[in-house]
PDB file of C-alpha atoms in Angstrom:
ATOM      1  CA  UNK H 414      89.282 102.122  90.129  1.00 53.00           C
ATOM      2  CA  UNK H 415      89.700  99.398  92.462  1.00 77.00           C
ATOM      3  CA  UNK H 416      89.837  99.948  96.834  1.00 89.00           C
ATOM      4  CA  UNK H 417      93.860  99.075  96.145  1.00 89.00           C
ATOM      5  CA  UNK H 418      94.349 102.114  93.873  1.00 92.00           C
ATOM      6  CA  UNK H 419      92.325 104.488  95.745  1.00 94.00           C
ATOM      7  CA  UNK H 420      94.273 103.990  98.956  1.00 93.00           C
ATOM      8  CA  UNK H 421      97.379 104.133  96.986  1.00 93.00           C
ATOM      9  CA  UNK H 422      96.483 107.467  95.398  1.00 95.00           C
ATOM     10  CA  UNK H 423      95.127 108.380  99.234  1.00 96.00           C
ATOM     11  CA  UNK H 424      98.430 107.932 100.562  1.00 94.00           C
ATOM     12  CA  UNK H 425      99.831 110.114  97.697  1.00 94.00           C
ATOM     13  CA  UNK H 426      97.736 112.946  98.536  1.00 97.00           C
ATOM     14  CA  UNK H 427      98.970 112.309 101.820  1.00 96.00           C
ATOM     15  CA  UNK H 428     102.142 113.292 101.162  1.00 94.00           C
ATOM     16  CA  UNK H 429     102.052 115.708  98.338  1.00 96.00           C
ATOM     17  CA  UNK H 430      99.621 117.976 100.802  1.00 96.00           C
ATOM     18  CA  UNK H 431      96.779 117.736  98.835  1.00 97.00           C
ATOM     19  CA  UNK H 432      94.116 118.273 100.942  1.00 97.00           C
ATOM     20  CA  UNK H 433      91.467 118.787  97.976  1.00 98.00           C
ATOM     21  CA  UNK H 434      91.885 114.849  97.000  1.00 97.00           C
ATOM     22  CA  UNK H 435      92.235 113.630 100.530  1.00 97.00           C
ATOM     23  CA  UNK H 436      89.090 115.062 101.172  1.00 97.00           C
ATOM     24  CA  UNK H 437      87.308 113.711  98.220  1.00 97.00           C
ATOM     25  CA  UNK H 438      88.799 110.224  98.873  1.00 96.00           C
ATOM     26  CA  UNK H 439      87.605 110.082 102.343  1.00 96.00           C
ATOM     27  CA  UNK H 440      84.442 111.105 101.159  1.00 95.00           C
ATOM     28  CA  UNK H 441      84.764 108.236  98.546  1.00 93.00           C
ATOM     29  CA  UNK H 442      84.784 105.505 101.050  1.00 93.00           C
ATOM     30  CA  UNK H 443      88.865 105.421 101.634  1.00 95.00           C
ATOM     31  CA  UNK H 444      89.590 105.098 105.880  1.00 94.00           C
ATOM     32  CA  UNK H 445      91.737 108.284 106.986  1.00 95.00           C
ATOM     33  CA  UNK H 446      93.082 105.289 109.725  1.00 93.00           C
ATOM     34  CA  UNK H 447      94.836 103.766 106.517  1.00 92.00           C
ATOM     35  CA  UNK H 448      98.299 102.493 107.465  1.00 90.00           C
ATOM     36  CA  UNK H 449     101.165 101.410 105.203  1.00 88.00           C
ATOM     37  CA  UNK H 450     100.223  97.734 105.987  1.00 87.00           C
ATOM     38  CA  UNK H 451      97.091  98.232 104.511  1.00 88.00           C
ATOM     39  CA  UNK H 452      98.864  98.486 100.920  1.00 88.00           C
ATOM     40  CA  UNK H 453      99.440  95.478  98.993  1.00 84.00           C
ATOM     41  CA  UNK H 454     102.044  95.042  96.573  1.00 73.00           C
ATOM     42  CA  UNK H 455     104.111  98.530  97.303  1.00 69.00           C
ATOM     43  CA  UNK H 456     107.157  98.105  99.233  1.00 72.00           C
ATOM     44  CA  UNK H 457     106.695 100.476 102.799  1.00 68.00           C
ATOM     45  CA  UNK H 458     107.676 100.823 105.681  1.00 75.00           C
ATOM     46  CA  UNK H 459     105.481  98.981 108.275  1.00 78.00           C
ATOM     47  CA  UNK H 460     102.640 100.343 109.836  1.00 82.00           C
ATOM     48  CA  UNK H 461     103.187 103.671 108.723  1.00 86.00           C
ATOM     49  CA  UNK H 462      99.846 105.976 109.309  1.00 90.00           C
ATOM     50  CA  UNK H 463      99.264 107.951 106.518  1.00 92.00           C
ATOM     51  CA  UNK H 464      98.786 111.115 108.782  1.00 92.00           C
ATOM     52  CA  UNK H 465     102.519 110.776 108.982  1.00 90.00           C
ATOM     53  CA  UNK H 466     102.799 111.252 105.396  1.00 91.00           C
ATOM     54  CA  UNK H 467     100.784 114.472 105.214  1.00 93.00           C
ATOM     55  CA  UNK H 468     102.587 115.257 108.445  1.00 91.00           C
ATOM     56  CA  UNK H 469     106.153 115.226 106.321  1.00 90.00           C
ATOM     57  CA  UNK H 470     104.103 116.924 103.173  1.00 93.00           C
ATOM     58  CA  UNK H 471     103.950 120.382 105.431  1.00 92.00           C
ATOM     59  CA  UNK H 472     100.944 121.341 104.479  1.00 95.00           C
ATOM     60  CA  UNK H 473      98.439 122.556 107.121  1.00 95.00           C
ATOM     61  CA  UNK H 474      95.356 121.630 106.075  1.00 97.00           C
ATOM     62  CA  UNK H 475      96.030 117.745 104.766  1.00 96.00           C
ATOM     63  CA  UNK H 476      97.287 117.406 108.622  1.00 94.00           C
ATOM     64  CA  UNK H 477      93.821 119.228 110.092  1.00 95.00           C
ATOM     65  CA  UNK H 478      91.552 116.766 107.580  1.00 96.00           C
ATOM     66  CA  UNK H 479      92.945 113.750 109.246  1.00 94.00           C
ATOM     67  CA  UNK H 480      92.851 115.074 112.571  1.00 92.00           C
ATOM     68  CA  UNK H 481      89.279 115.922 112.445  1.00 93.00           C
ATOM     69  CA  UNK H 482      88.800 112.734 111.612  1.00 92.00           C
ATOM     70  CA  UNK H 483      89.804 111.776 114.855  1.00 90.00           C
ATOM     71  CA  UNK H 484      93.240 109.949 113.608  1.00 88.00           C
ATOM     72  CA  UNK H 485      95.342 109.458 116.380  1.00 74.00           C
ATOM     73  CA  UNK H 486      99.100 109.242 116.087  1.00 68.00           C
ATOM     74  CA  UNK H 487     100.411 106.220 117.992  1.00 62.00           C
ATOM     75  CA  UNK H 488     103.886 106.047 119.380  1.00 55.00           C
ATOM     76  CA  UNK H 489     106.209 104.070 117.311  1.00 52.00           C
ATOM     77  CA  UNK H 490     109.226 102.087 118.936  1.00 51.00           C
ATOM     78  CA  UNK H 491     111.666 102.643 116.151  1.00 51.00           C
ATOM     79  CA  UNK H 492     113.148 105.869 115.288  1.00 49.00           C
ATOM     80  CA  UNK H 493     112.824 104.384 111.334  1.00 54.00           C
ATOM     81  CA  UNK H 494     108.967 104.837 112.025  1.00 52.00           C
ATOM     82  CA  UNK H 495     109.054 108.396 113.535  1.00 54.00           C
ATOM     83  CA  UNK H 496     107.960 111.708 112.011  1.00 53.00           C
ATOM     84  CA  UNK H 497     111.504 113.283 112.228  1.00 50.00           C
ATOM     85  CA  UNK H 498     112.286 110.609 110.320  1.00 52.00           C
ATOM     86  CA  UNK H 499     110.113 111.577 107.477  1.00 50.00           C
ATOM     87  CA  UNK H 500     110.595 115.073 108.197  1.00 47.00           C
TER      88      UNK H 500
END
């Protein structure tokens, strides 16, 4: 599989709160720092961290992978971008 696929299927596990494949991904090469501007072709929103999908996926343990991996969550300006927003 090409880099393109394996950060689409990163931000996937993202947000279905699989932990399991986020880890093995990672571990594959694939940056936990991804954002949704790193994603060609798929329509996002912009600069969308994928912590903030496996924020809004509820699940524990996705969230603690990316945040020992030191990914910080920035502020956003727009309430489109916000975590209550994907909540």
């Amino acid at each position: 599989l090409g880099d393109e696929q394996l950060k689409r299927e990163f931000f996937q596990a993202a947000r279905d709160g699989d932990p399991a494949k986020v880890r093995r991904l990672i571990k594959a090469g694939i940056s936990p720092h991804l954002n949704t501007d790193d994603l060609r072709g798929v329509s996002n929103p912009k600069g969308v961290p994928a912590i903030a999908f496996a924020a809004a996926s509820g699940d524990r343990e996705t969230v603690e992978i990316f945040l020992k991996a030191k990914v910080g969550v920035r502020k956003v300006e727009t309430a489109e971008h916000s975590l209550l927003a994907y909540y």
